[in-house]
CSV table of C-alpha atoms in Angstrom, one decimal:
chain,number,residue,atom,x,y,z
Z,1,UNK,CA,110.8,87.2,122.1
Z,2,UNK,CA,111.5,89.2,125.2
Z,3,UNK,CA,113.0,92.2,123.4
Z,4,UNK,CA,110.0,92.4,121.2
Z,5,UNK,CA,107.7,92.3,124.2
Z,6,UNK,CA,109.6,95.2,125.8
Z,7,UNK,CA,109.2,97.3,122.6
Z,8,UNK,CA,105.5,96.4,122.4
Z,9,UNK,CA,105.0,97.4,126.1
Z,10,UNK,CA,106.8,100.7,125.6
Z,11,UNK,CA,104.7,101.6,122.5
Z,12,UNK,CA,101.5,100.6,124.2
Z,13,UNK,CA,102.2,102.3,127.5
Z,14,UNK,CA,103.2,105.6,125.9
Z,15,UNK,CA,100.1,105.6,123.6
Z,16,UNK,CA,97.9,104.8,126.6
Z,17,UNK,CA,99.3,107.5,128.8
Z,18,UNK,CA,99.4,110.3,126.2
Z,19,UNK,CA,96.0,109.7,124.6
Z,20,UNK,CA,94.1,111.7,127.2
Z,21,UNK,CA,96.6,114.5,126.9
Z,22,UNK,CA,96.1,114.5,123.1
Z,23,UNK,CA,92.3,114.5,123.7
Z,24,UNK,CA,92.6,117.7,125.8
Z,25,UNK,CA,94.6,119.2,123.0
Z,26,UNK,CA,92.1,118.2,120.4
Z,27,UNK,CA,89.3,119.8,122.4
Z,28,UNK,CA,91.3,123.0,122.8
Z,29,UNK,CA,92.1,123.4,119.1
Z,30,UNK,CA,88.7,122.4,118.0
Z,31,UNK,CA,89.7,119.1,116.4
Z,32,UNK,CA,86.3,117.5,116.9
Z,33,UNK,CA,84.3,115.1,114.7
Z,34,UNK,CA,80.7,116.2,114.7
Z,35,UNK,CA,77.8,113.8,114.1
Z,36,UNK,CA,76.2,113.8,110.6
Z,37,UNK,CA,73.9,111.6,108.5
Z,38,UNK,CA,76.8,109.4,107.4
Z,39,UNK,CA,78.4,108.9,110.8
Z,40,UNK,CA,77.3,106.7,113.7
Z,41,UNK,CA,78.6,108.5,116.8
Z,42,UNK,CA,75.8,110.5,118.4
Z,43,UNK,CA,77.9,113.2,120.1
Z,44,UNK,CA,80.8,115.3,119.0
Z,45,UNK,CA,84.1,113.4,119.6
Z,46,UNK,CA,87.6,114.7,119.6
Z,47,UNK,CA,90.0,113.3,117.0
Z,48,UNK,CA,93.8,113.6,116.5
Z,49,UNK,CA,94.3,110.3,118.4
Z,50,UNK,CA,96.9,109.5,115.8
Z,51,UNK,CA,99.3,111.9,117.6
Z,52,UNK,CA,99.3,109.8,120.7
Z,53,UNK,CA,99.9,106.7,118.6
Z,54,UNK,CA,102.8,108.4,116.9
Z,55,UNK,CA,104.3,109.1,120.3
Z,56,UNK,CA,103.9,105.5,121.1
Z,57,UNK,CA,105.7,104.5,117.8
Z,58,UNK,CA,108.5,106.9,118.6
Z,59,UNK,CA,108.9,105.3,122.0
Z,60,UNK,CA,108.9,101.8,120.5
Z,61,UNK,CA,111.6,102.8,118.0
Z,62,UNK,CA,113.6,104.6,120.7
Z,63,UNK,CA,113.6,101.6,123.0
Z,64,UNK,CA,114.5,99.3,120.2
Z,65,UNK,CA,117.4,101.5,119.4
Z,66,UNK,CA,119.0,101.1,122.8
Z,67,UNK,CA,118.3,97.4,123.3
Z,68,UNK,CA,121.4,95.3,122.6
Z,69,UNK,CA,119.6,92.5,120.8
Z,70,UNK,CA,118.6,95.0,118.1
Z,71,UNK,CA,122.1,96.5,117.6
Z,72,UNK,CA,122.9,94.3,114.6
Z,73,UNK,CA,119.5,95.0,113.1
Z,74,UNK,CA,120.0,98.8,113.2
Z,75,UNK,CA,123.5,98.5,111.7
Z,76,UNK,CA,122.4,96.3,108.8
Z,77,UNK,CA,118.8,97.4,108.1
Z,78,UNK,CA,117.2,100.7,107.0
Z,79,UNK,CA,113.7,99.7,107.8
Z,80,UNK,CA,113.4,101.4,111.3
Z,81,UNK,CA,114.6,104.7,109.9
Z,82,UNK,CA,112.4,104.4,106.8
Z,83,UNK,CA,109.4,103.7,109.1
Z,84,UNK,CA,110.2,106.8,111.2
Z,85,UNK,CA,110.5,109.1,108.1
Z,86,UNK,CA,107.4,107.7,106.4
Z,87,UNK,CA,105.4,107.8,109.6
Z,88,UNK,CA,106.3,111.4,110.3
Z,89,UNK,CA,105.3,112.4,106.8
Z,90,UNK,CA,102.0,110.6,106.8
Z,91,UNK,CA,101.1,111.8,110.3
Z,92,UNK,CA,101.7,115.4,109.2
Z,93,UNK,CA,99.3,114.8,106.2
Z,94,UNK,CA,96.8,113.2,108.5
Z,95,UNK,CA,96.8,116.0,111.1
Z,96,UNK,CA,96.2,118.6,108.4
Z,97,UNK,CA,93.3,116.5,107.1
Z,98,UNK,CA,91.8,116.0,110.6
Z,99,UNK,CA,92.1,119.8,111.4
Z,100,UNK,CA,91.2,121.4,108.1
Z,101,UNK,CA,90.2,118.7,105.7
Z,102,UNK,CA,92.0,118.2,102.4
Z,103,UNK,CA,90.7,116.9,99.0
Z,104,UNK,CA,91.2,113.2,98.3
Z,105,UNK,CA,93.7,114.0,95.6
Z,106,UNK,CA,95.9,115.9,98.0
Z,107,UNK,CA,95.6,113.1,100.6
Z,108,UNK,CA,96.7,110.6,97.9
Z,109,UNK,CA,99.6,112.8,97.0
Z,110,UNK,CA,100.6,112.8,100.7
Z,111,UNK,CA,100.5,109.0,100.8
Z,112,UNK,CA,102.6,108.7,97.7
Z,113,UNK,CA,105.1,111.2,99.2
Z,114,UNK,CA,105.4,109.0,102.3
Z,115,UNK,CA,105.9,105.9,100.2
Z,116,UNK,CA,108.5,107.8,98.1
Z,117,UNK,CA,110.4,108.8,101.2
Z,118,UNK,CA,110.4,105.2,102.3
Z,119,UNK,CA,111.9,104.2,99.0
Z,120,UNK,CA,114.5,106.9,99.1
Z,121,UNK,CA,115.6,105.8,102.6
Z,122,UNK,CA,116.2,102.4,101.1
Z,123,UNK,CA,113.1,100.2,101.7
Z,124,UNK,CA,111.5,98.7,98.6
Z,125,UNK,CA,110.4,95.4,97.3
Z,126,UNK,CA,113.5,93.6,96.0
Z,127,UNK,CA,112.3,90.0,95.3
Z,128,UNK,CA,109.7,87.4,96.0
Z,129,UNK,CA,110.4,83.9,97.1
Z,130,UNK,CA,108.5,81.4,95.0
Z,131,UNK,CA,108.5,78.0,96.6
Z,132,UNK,CA,110.1,75.4,94.3
Z,133,UNK,CA,111.2,78.2,91.9
Z,134,UNK,CA,113.7,80.1,93.9
Z,135,UNK,CA,114.0,83.9,94.2
Z,136,UNK,CA,112.4,86.2,91.7
Z,137,UNK,CA,114.4,89.5,91.6
Z,138,UNK,CA,112.6,92.7,90.7
Z,139,UNK,CA,114.1,95.5,88.6
Z,140,UNK,CA,113.9,99.1,90.0
Z,141,UNK,CA,111.4,100.0,87.2
Z,142,UNK,CA,109.0,97.4,88.7
Z,143,UNK,CA,110.1,97.5,92.4
Z,144,UNK,CA,109.5,101.2,93.0
Z,145,UNK,CA,105.9,101.4,91.6
Z,146,UNK,CA,105.0,98.2,93.3
Z,147,UNK,CA,106.3,99.5,96.6
Z,148,UNK,CA,104.4,102.8,96.3
Z,149,UNK,CA,101.2,100.9,95.2
Z,150,UNK,CA,101.4,98.4,98.1
Z,151,UNK,CA,102.0,101.3,100.6
Z,152,UNK,CA,99.1,103.3,99.3
Z,153,UNK,CA,96.8,100.3,99.3
Z,154,UNK,CA,97.7,99.4,102.8
Z,155,UNK,CA,97.2,102.9,104.1
Z,156,UNK,CA,93.8,103.2,102.5
Z,157,UNK,CA,92.7,99.7,103.6
Z,158,UNK,CA,93.3,100.7,107.2
Z,159,UNK,CA,91.7,104.1,106.7
Z,160,UNK,CA,88.5,102.6,105.2
Z,161,UNK,CA,87.9,100.3,108.1
Z,162,UNK,CA,88.1,103.1,110.6
Z,163,UNK,CA,84.3,103.4,110.6
Z,164,UNK,CA,83.3,102.1,114.0
Z,165,UNK,CA,84.7,102.7,117.5
Z,166,UNK,CA,87.7,100.5,118.0
Z,167,UNK,CA,87.4,98.7,114.7
Z,168,UNK,CA,90.7,99.8,113.0
Z,169,UNK,CA,92.8,99.6,116.2
Z,170,UNK,CA,91.6,96.1,117.1
Z,171,UNK,CA,92.0,94.7,113.6
Z,172,UNK,CA,95.4,96.2,113.2
Z,173,UNK,CA,96.4,94.7,116.5
Z,174,UNK,CA,95.2,91.3,115.3
Z,175,UNK,CA,96.9,91.6,111.9
Z,176,UNK,CA,100.2,92.9,113.4
Z,177,UNK,CA,100.3,90.1,115.9
Z,178,UNK,CA,99.7,87.5,113.3
Z,179,UNK,CA,102.4,88.9,111.0
Z,180,UNK,CA,104.7,89.1,114.0
Z,181,UNK,CA,104.2,85.4,114.7
Z,182,UNK,CA,104.9,84.6,111.1
Z,183,UNK,CA,108.1,86.6,110.9
Z,184,UNK,CA,109.3,85.4,114.3
Z,185,UNK,CA,109.2,81.9,112.9
Z,186,UNK,CA,110.7,82.8,109.5
Z,187,UNK,CA,114.5,83.1,108.9
Z,188,UNK,CA,115.6,86.6,107.9
Z,189,UNK,CA,118.7,88.2,106.4
Z,190,UNK,CA,119.5,90.3,109.5
Z,191,UNK,CA,120.3,87.6,112.1
Z,192,UNK,CA,118.1,86.6,115.1
Z,193,UNK,CA,116.1,89.8,115.2
Z,194,UNK,CA,113.7,90.8,112.3
Z,195,UNK,CA,112.8,94.4,111.3
Z,196,UNK,CA,109.4,93.1,110.1
Z,197,UNK,CA,108.7,91.6,113.5
Z,198,UNK,CA,110.0,94.7,115.3
Z,199,UNK,CA,107.7,97.0,113.3
Z,200,UNK,CA,104.8,94.6,113.7
Z,201,UNK,CA,105.3,94.7,117.5
Z,202,UNK,CA,105.4,98.5,117.5
Z,203,UNK,CA,102.2,98.7,115.4
Z,204,UNK,CA,100.4,96.3,117.7
Z,205,UNK,CA,101.5,98.2,120.8
Z,206,UNK,CA,100.3,101.5,119.4
Z,207,UNK,CA,96.9,100.0,118.5
Z,208,UNK,CA,96.5,98.1,121.8
Z,209,UNK,CA,97.5,101.2,123.8
Z,210,UNK,CA,94.9,103.4,122.0
Z,211,UNK,CA,92.1,100.8,122.1
Z,212,UNK,CA,90.9,101.4,125.7
Z,213,UNK,CA,90.2,105.1,124.7
Z,214,UNK,CA,88.7,104.2,121.4
Z,215,UNK,CA,86.5,101.2,122.0
Z,216,UNK,CA,82.7,101.9,122.0
Z,217,UNK,CA,81.7,104.4,123.2
Z,218,UNK,CA,84.9,106.1,122.0
Z,219,UNK,CA,86.2,109.1,123.9
Z,220,UNK,CA,88.6,109.9,121.0
Z,221,UNK,CA,89.1,108.9,117.4
Z,222,UNK,CA,92.4,108.1,115.8
Z,223,UNK,CA,91.5,110.2,112.8
Z,224,UNK,CA,93.2,109.9,109.4
Z,225,UNK,CA,96.6,110.6,111.1
Z,226,UNK,CA,96.3,107.4,113.2
Z,227,UNK,CA,94.7,105.2,110.5
Z,228,UNK,CA,97.3,106.1,107.9
Z,229,UNK,CA,100.1,105.8,110.5
Z,230,UNK,CA,99.1,102.2,111.2
Z,231,UNK,CA,98.9,101.6,107.4
Z,232,UNK,CA,102.4,102.8,106.9
Z,233,UNK,CA,103.9,100.7,109.7
Z,234,UNK,CA,102.2,97.6,108.3
Z,235,UNK,CA,103.4,98.5,104.8
Z,236,UNK,CA,107.0,98.8,105.9
Z,237,UNK,CA,106.8,95.6,108.0
Z,238,UNK,CA,105.3,93.5,105.2
Z,239,UNK,CA,107.7,94.9,102.6
Z,240,UNK,CA,110.6,94.1,104.9
Z,241,UNK,CA,109.3,90.6,105.8
Z,242,UNK,CA,108.2,89.5,102.3
Z,243,UNK,CA,109.9,91.6,99.6
Z,244,UNK,CA,113.3,92.0,101.3
Z,245,UNK,CA,113.6,88.5,102.9
Z,246,UNK,CA,115.2,85.8,100.7
Z,247,UNK,CA,114.2,83.0,102.9
Z,248,UNK,CA,111.0,80.9,102.6
Z,249,UNK,CA,108.9,79.9,105.6
Z,250,UNK,CA,110.2,76.9,107.7
Z,251,UNK,CA,107.1,74.8,107.6
Z,252,UNK,CA,106.9,71.5,105.7
Z,253,UNK,CA,105.3,70.9,102.3
Z,254,UNK,CA,102.2,72.9,103.1
Z,255,UNK,CA,104.4,76.0,103.3
Z,256,UNK,CA,104.6,75.8,99.5
Z,257,UNK,CA,100.9,76.2,99.2
Z,258,UNK,CA,101.1,79.6,100.9
Z,259,UNK,CA,103.5,81.7,98.9
Z,260,UNK,CA,105.0,84.2,101.4
Z,261,UNK,CA,103.7,87.2,99.6
Z,262,UNK,CA,100.1,86.1,100.4
Z,263,UNK,CA,100.6,86.1,104.1
Z,264,UNK,CA,100.0,89.9,104.5
Z,265,UNK,CA,97.0,89.6,102.3
Z,266,UNK,CA,95.6,86.9,104.6
Z,267,UNK,CA,96.2,88.7,107.9
Z,268,UNK,CA,94.7,91.8,106.4
Z,269,UNK,CA,92.0,90.0,104.3
Z,270,UNK,CA,89.0,91.9,105.8
Z,271,UNK,CA,90.4,95.4,105.2
Z,272,UNK,CA,91.5,94.5,101.6
Z,273,UNK,CA,88.2,92.9,100.8
Z,274,UNK,CA,86.4,96.0,102.0
Z,275,UNK,CA,88.6,98.1,99.7
Z,276,UNK,CA,88.0,95.9,96.7
Z,277,UNK,CA,84.2,95.9,97.3
Z,278,UNK,CA,84.1,99.6,97.7
Z,279,UNK,CA,86.0,100.2,94.5
Z,280,UNK,CA,83.8,97.9,92.5
Z,281,UNK,CA,80.7,99.4,94.0
Z,282,UNK,CA,81.7,102.9,93.2
Z,283,UNK,CA,82.9,102.2,89.7
Z,284,UNK,CA,79.6,100.4,88.9
Z,285,UNK,CA,77.7,103.5,90.1
Z,286,UNK,CA,79.9,105.9,88.1
Z,287,UNK,CA,81.2,107.8,91.1
Z,288,UNK,CA,84.8,108.5,92.2
Z,289,UNK,CA,86.5,105.8,94.2
Z,290,UNK,CA,87.1,108.3,97.0
Z,291,UNK,CA,83.3,109.0,97.3
Z,292,UNK,CA,82.2,108.2,100.8
Z,293,UNK,CA,79.2,105.8,101.4
Z,294,UNK,CA,77.7,103.8,104.1
Z,295,UNK,CA,78.0,100.3,102.6
Z,296,UNK,CA,81.2,99.0,104.0
Z,297,UNK,CA,81.2,95.7,105.7
Z,298,UNK,CA,80.8,97.2,109.2
Z,299,UNK,CA,77.9,99.3,108.0
Z,300,UNK,CA,76.2,96.1,106.6
Z,301,UNK,CA,76.6,94.4,110.0
Z,302,UNK,CA,74.7,97.3,111.6
Z,303,UNK,CA,72.1,97.2,108.9
Z,304,UNK,CA,71.2,93.6,109.5
Z,305,UNK,CA,70.7,94.3,113.2
Z,306,UNK,CA,74.0,93.9,115.1
Z,307,UNK,CA,74.8,96.3,117.8
Z,308,UNK,CA,77.9,98.6,117.5
Z,309,UNK,CA,80.0,96.5,119.8
Z,310,UNK,CA,78.8,93.2,118.4
Z,311,UNK,CA,79.6,94.3,114.8
Z,312,UNK,CA,83.2,95.3,115.9
Z,313,UNK,CA,83.7,92.0,117.8
Z,314,UNK,CA,82.5,90.0,114.8
Z,315,UNK,CA,85.0,91.6,112.6
Z,316,UNK,CA,87.7,91.0,115.2
Z,317,UNK,CA,86.6,87.3,115.1
Z,318,UNK,CA,86.7,87.0,111.3
Z,319,UNK,CA,90.1,88.7,111.1
Z,320,UNK,CA,91.5,86.4,113.8
Z,321,UNK,CA,90.0,83.3,112.0
Z,322,UNK,CA,91.6,84.2,108.7
Z,323,UNK,CA,94.9,85.2,110.2
Z,324,UNK,CA,95.1,82.0,112.2
Z,325,UNK,CA,94.2,79.9,109.2
Z,326,UNK,CA,97.0,81.5,107.2
Z,327,UNK,CA,99.5,80.8,110.0
Z,328,UNK,CA,98.3,77.2,110.2
Z,329,UNK,CA,98.8,76.7,106.5
Z,330,UNK,CA,102.2,78.3,106.6
Z,331,UNK,CA,103.7,76.4,109.5
Z,332,UNK,CA,101.8,73.2,110.3
Z,333,UNK,CA,103.0,70.1,108.4
Z,334,UNK,CA,99.9,67.9,108.7
Z,335,UNK,CA,97.3,68.3,106.0
Z,336,UNK,CA,94.7,66.7,108.2
Z,337,UNK,CA,95.3,69.2,111.0
Z,338,UNK,CA,95.3,72.2,108.7
Z,339,UNK,CA,92.2,71.0,107.0
Z,340,UNK,CA,90.4,70.6,110.3
Z,341,UNK,CA,91.5,74.1,111.3
Z,342,UNK,CA,90.1,75.5,108.1
Z,343,UNK,CA,86.8,73.7,108.5
Z,344,UNK,CA,86.5,75.0,112.1
Z,345,UNK,CA,87.2,78.5,110.9
Z,346,UNK,CA,84.7,78.3,108.0
Z,347,UNK,CA,82.1,76.9,110.4
Z,348,UNK,CA,82.7,79.7,112.9
Z,349,UNK,CA,82.3,82.3,110.2
Z,350,UNK,CA,79.1,80.7,109.0
Z,351,UNK,CA,77.7,80.4,112.5
Z,352,UNK,CA,78.3,84.1,113.1
Z,353,UNK,CA,77.3,85.5,109.7
Z,354,UNK,CA,74.5,83.3,108.3
Z,355,UNK,CA,71.9,83.5,111.1
Z,356,UNK,CA,71.5,87.3,110.5
Z,357,UNK,CA,71.9,87.2,106.7
Z,358,UNK,CA,69.4,84.4,105.9
Z,359,UNK,CA,66.3,85.9,107.4
Z,360,UNK,CA,66.9,89.1,105.6
Z,361,UNK,CA,67.2,87.3,102.3
Z,362,UNK,CA,64.1,85.3,102.9
Z,363,UNK,CA,62.1,88.5,103.3
Z,364,UNK,CA,63.0,90.0,100.0
Z,365,UNK,CA,60.3,88.4,97.7
Z,366,UNK,CA,57.2,89.7,99.5
Z,367,UNK,CA,56.0,93.2,100.1
Z,368,UNK,CA,56.5,92.9,103.8
Z,369,UNK,CA,60.1,91.9,103.3
Z,370,UNK,CA,60.6,94.9,101.0
Z,371,UNK,CA,59.2,97.2,103.6
Z,372,UNK,CA,61.4,95.8,106.3
Z,373,UNK,CA,64.4,96.0,103.9
Z,374,UNK,CA,63.8,99.8,103.5
Z,375,UNK,CA,63.5,100.1,107.3
Z,376,UNK,CA,66.8,98.2,107.7
Z,377,UNK,CA,68.6,100.5,105.3
Z,378,UNK,CA,67.5,103.4,107.3
Z,379,UNK,CA,69.5,102.2,110.3
Z,380,UNK,CA,72.6,104.2,111.2
Z,381,UNK,CA,75.8,103.4,109.3
Z,382,UNK,CA,79.4,104.2,110.0
Z,383,UNK,CA,81.5,107.3,110.0
Z,384,UNK,CA,81.9,106.8,106.3
Z,385,UNK,CA,85.6,107.6,105.9
């Protein structure tokens, strides 16, 4: 655990210290996100925060490289190098988008490029562990497209939740911490240290180091460079931990309920749900899936009356509840304890969501409710990435 904490601290500290320097650079080069009718921030705010996070990632990878406990990992695993190559490519694409703006198709091509470089370095889904069924091996014809698809989905999931100050950084920190705890308790093919746990610690460090500058009211945005960087790190970590690890979790019979491949989906349930809802919503309306709108989950929290900070904290809470429930199912042997945890999580979700949702629904039938519904939709939304 101590080596991971050192790497986490290095990544967080470098990100924290370099963010104000990057902010000055962004102001000098004109990398500023201006307010508009589909954004919530009221004043121009510098972007390019992803550059500071990238420096934190480099620091974390560099420190891990010289720590003796990770020596065997670096000799036997290609994941750290793959993360470095893919992160460099995606940050370059993100910086260009933050400075000049690029079409959605070009951004998608950049994401596929980063995923392809990751595959070329040697990281791809190799197998899935199916409890009770053994290991399901994947042929290259299936493994490569699935790896690219998973990476692109992860990158866009994180990018889409970057709509409120501190939302993406905080939720990535929660998700990366949960996945780190999962991988720390799971046997792996590279000895005592895990590449998935290492990359999760680095991602969490970069997110935590950036959060003090990004929490509402944000003094700098991470931009597409930062959001896509975090997505790539989580993609490499989850592929390493699930698709390249032939060992099942060490919990009892309840571990069989939670197939290991579902763990990343649980710790990132909120971002993935937001992506699915956005795609369905846009397909039903006959617009492109890259078309920006103000109907993401965080926008809806603002619409029903939550403040900016409360909306972000609520999404933190929901993410932590789902992640914690997933870890409980994976590692706790007692069905009674796990059931109690799930009931508490469901109750906490209901207690924080329903009090605001029920009054709004009750107003819909009458004319007064319709008028208030229109007024609610006129409230500010998010940055609409």
